[in-house]
CSV table of N, CA and C in Angstrom, one decimal:
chain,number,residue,atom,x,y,z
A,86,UNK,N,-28.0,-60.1,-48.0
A,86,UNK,CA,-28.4,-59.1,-47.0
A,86,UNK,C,-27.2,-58.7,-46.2
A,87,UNK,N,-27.1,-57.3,-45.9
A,87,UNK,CA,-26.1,-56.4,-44.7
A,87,UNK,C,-26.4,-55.7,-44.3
A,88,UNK,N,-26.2,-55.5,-42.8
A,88,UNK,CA,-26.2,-54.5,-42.6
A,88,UNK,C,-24.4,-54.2,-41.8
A,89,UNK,N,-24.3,-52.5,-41.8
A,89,UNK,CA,-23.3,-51.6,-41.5
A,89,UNK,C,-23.5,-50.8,-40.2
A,90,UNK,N,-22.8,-50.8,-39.6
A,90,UNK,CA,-23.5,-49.5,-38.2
A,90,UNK,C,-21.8,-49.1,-37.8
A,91,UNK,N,-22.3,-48.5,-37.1
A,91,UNK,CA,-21.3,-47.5,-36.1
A,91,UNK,C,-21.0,-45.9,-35.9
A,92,UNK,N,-19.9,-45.9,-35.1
A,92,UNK,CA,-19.4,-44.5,-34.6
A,92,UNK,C,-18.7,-44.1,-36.5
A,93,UNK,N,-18.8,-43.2,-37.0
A,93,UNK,CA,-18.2,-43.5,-38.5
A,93,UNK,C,-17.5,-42.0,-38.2
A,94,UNK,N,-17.5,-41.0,-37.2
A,94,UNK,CA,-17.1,-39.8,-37.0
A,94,UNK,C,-17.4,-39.1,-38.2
A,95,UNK,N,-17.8,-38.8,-38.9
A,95,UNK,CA,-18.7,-38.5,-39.8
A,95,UNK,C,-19.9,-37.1,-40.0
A,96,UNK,N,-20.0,-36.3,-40.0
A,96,UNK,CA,-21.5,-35.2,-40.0
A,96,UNK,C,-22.3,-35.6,-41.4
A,97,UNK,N,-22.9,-35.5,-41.5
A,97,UNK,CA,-23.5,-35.7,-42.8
A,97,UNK,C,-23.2,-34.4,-43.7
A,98,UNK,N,-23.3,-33.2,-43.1
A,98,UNK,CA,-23.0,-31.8,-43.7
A,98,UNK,C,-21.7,-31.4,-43.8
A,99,UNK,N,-20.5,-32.2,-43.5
A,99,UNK,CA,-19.2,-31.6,-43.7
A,99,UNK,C,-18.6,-33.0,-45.4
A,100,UNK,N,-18.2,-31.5,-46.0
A,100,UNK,CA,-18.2,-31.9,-47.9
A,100,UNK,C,-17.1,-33.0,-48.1
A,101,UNK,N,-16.1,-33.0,-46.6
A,101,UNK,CA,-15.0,-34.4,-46.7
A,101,UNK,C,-15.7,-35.2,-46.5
A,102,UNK,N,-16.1,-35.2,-45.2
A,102,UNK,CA,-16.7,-36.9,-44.9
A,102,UNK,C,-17.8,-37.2,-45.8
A,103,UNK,N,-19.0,-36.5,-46.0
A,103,UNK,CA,-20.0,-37.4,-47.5
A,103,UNK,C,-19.4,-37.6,-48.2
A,104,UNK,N,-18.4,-37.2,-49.0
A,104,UNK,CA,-17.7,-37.7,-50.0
A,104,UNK,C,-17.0,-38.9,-50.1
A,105,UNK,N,-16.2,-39.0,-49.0
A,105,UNK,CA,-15.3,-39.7,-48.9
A,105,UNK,C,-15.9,-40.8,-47.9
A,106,UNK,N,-16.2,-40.9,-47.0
A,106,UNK,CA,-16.9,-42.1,-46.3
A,106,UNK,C,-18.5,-42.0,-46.5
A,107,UNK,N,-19.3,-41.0,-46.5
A,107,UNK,CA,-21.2,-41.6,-46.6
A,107,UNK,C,-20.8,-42.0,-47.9
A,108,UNK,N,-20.7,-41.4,-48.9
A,108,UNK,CA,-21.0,-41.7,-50.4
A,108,UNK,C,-20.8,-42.8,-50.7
A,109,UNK,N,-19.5,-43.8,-50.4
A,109,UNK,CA,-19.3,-45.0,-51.2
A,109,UNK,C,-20.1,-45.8,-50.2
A,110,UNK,N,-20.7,-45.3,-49.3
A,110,UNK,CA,-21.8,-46.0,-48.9
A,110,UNK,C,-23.5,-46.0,-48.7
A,111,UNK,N,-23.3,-45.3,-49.2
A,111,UNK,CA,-25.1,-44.2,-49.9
A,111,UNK,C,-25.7,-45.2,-51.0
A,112,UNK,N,-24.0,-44.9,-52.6
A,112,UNK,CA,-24.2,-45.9,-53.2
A,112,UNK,C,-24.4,-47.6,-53.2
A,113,UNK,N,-24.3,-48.2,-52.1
A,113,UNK,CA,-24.6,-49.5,-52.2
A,113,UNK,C,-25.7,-49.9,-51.0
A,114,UNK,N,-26.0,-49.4,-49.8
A,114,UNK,CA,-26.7,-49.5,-49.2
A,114,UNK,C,-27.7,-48.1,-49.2
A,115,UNK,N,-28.4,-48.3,-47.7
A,115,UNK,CA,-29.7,-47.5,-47.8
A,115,UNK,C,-29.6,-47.3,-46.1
A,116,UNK,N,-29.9,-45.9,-45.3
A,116,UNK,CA,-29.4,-45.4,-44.4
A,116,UNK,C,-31.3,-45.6,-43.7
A,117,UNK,N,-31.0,-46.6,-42.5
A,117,UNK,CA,-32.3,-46.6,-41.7
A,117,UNK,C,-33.1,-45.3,-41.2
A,118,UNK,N,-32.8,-44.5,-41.4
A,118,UNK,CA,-33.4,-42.9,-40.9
A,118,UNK,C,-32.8,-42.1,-41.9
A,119,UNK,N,-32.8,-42.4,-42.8
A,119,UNK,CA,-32.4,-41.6,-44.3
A,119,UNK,C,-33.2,-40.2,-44.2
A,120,UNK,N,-32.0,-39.4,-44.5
A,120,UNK,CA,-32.5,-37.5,-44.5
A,120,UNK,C,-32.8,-37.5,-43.3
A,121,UNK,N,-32.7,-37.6,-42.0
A,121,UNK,CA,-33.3,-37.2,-41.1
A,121,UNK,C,-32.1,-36.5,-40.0
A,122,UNK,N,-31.1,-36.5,-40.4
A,122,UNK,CA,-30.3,-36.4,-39.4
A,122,UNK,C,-29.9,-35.6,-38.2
A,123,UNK,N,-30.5,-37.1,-37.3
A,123,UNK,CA,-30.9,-36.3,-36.6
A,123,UNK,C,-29.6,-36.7,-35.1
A,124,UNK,N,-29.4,-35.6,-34.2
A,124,UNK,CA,-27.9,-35.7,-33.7
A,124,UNK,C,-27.6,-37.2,-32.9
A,125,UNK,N,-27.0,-37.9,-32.7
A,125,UNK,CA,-26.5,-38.9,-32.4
A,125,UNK,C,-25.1,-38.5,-31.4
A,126,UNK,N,-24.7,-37.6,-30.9
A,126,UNK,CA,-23.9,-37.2,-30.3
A,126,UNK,C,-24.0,-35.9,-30.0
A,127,UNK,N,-24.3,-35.2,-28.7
A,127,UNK,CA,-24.8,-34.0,-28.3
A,127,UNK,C,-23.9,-32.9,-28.7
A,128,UNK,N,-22.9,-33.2,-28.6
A,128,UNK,CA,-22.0,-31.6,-29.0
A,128,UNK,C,-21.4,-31.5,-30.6
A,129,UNK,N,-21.6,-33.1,-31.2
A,129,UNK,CA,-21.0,-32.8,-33.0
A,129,UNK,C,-22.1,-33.2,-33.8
A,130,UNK,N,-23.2,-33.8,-33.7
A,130,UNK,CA,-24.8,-33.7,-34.1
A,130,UNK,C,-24.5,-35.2,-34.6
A,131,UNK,N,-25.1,-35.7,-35.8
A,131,UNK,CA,-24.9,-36.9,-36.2
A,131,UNK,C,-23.5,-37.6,-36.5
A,132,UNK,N,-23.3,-39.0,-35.7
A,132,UNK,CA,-21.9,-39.4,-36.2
A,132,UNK,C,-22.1,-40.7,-36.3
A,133,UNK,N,-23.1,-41.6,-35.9
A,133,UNK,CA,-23.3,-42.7,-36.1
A,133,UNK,C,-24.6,-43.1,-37.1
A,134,UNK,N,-24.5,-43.8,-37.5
A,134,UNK,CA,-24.9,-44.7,-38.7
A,134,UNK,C,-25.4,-46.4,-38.8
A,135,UNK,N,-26.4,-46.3,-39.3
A,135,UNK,CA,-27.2,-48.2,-40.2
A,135,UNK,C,-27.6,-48.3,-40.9
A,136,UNK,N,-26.7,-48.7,-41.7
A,136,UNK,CA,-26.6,-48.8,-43.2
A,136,UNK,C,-27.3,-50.4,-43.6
A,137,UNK,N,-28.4,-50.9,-44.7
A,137,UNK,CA,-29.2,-51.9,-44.9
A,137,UNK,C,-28.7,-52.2,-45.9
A,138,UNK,N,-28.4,-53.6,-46.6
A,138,UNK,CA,-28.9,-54.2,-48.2
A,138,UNK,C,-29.6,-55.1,-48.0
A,139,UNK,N,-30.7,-54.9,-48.9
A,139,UNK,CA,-31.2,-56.6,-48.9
A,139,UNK,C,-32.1,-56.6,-48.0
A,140,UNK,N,-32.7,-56.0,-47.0
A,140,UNK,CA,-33.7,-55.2,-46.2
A,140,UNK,C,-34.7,-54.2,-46.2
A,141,UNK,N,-35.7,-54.3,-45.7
A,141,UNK,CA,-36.7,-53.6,-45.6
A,141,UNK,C,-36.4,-52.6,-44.5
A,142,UNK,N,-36.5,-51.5,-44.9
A,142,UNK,CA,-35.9,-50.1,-43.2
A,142,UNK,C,-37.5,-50.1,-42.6
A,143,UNK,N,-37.6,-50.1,-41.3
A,143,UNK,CA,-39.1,-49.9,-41.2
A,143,UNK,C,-39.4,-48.9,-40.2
A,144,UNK,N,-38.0,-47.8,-40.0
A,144,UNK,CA,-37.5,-46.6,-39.0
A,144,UNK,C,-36.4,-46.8,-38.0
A,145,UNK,N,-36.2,-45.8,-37.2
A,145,UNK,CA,-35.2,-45.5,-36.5
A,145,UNK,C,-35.7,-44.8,-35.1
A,146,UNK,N,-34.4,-45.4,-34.5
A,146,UNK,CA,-35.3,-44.7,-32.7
A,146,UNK,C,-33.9,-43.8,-32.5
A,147,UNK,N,-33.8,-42.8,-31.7
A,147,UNK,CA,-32.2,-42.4,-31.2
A,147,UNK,C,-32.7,-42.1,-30.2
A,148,UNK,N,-32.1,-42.3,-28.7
A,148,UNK,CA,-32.4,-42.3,-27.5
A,148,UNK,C,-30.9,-42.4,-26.8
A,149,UNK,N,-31.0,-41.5,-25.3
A,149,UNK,CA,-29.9,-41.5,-24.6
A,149,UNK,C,-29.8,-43.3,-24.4
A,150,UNK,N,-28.4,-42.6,-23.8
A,150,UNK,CA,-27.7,-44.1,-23.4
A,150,UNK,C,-26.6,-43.9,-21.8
A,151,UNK,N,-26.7,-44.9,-20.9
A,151,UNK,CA,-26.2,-44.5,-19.8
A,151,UNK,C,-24.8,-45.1,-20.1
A,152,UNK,N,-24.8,-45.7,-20.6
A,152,UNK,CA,-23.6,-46.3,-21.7
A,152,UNK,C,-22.5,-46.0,-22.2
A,153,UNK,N,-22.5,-45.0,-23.1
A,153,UNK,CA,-22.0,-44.2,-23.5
A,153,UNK,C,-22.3,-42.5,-24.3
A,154,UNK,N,-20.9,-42.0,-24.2
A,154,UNK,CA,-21.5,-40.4,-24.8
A,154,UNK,C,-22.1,-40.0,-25.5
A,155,UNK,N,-22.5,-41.3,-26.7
A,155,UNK,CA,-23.1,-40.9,-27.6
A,155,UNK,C,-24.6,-41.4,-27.4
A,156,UNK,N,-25.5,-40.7,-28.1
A,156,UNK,CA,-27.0,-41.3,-28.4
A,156,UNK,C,-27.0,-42.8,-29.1
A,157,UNK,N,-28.0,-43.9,-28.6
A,157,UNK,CA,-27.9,-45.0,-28.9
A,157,UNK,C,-28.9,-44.9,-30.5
A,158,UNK,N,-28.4,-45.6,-31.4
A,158,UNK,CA,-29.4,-45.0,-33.0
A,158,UNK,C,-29.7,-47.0,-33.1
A,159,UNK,N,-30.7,-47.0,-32.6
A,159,UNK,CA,-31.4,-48.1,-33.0
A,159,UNK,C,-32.4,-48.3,-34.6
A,160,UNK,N,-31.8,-49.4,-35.2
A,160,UNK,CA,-32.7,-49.6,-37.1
A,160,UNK,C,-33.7,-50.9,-36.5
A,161,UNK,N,-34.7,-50.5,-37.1
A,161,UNK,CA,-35.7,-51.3,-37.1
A,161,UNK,C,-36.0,-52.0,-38.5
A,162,UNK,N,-35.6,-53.1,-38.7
A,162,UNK,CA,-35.5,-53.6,-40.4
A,162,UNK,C,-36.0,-54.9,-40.6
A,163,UNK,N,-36.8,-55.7,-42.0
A,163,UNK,CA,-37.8,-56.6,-41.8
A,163,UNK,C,-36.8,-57.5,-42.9
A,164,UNK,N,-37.1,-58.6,-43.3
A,164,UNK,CA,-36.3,-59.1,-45.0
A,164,UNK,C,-37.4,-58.9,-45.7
């Protein structure tokens, strides 16, 4: 079992970064809010990521954060 997270600077829609960083990890794990992408950072849309193996995804929350700039992407995952 793994899981993956973070800031990955990443869009899901720009043809470098899925290629080169989502994809070799599309292929081995499974993305807790898969297709949804939905913005994680207000002014560049999605850039953070929770990537699962070996887990059950059972959804995703994204909610401000007083914390920091970006939206907090909480995975909700079971074994």
């Amino acid at each position: 079992r793994a899981v993956v997270l973070g800031d990955l600077n990443v869009n899901p829609g720009s043809a470098c970064g899925s290629r080169r960083v989502l994809g070799p990890l599309l292929a081995r794990f499974r993305e807790v809010d898969r297709g949804r992408n939905r913005p994680t950072h207000p002014a560049v849309g999605k850039v953070d990521y929770v990537f699962t193996r070996g887990l059950r995804n059972k959804g995703a929350r994204i909610f401000a954060s007083p914390a920091s700039d970006h939206h907090a992407l909480m995975g909700f995952v079971s074994p």
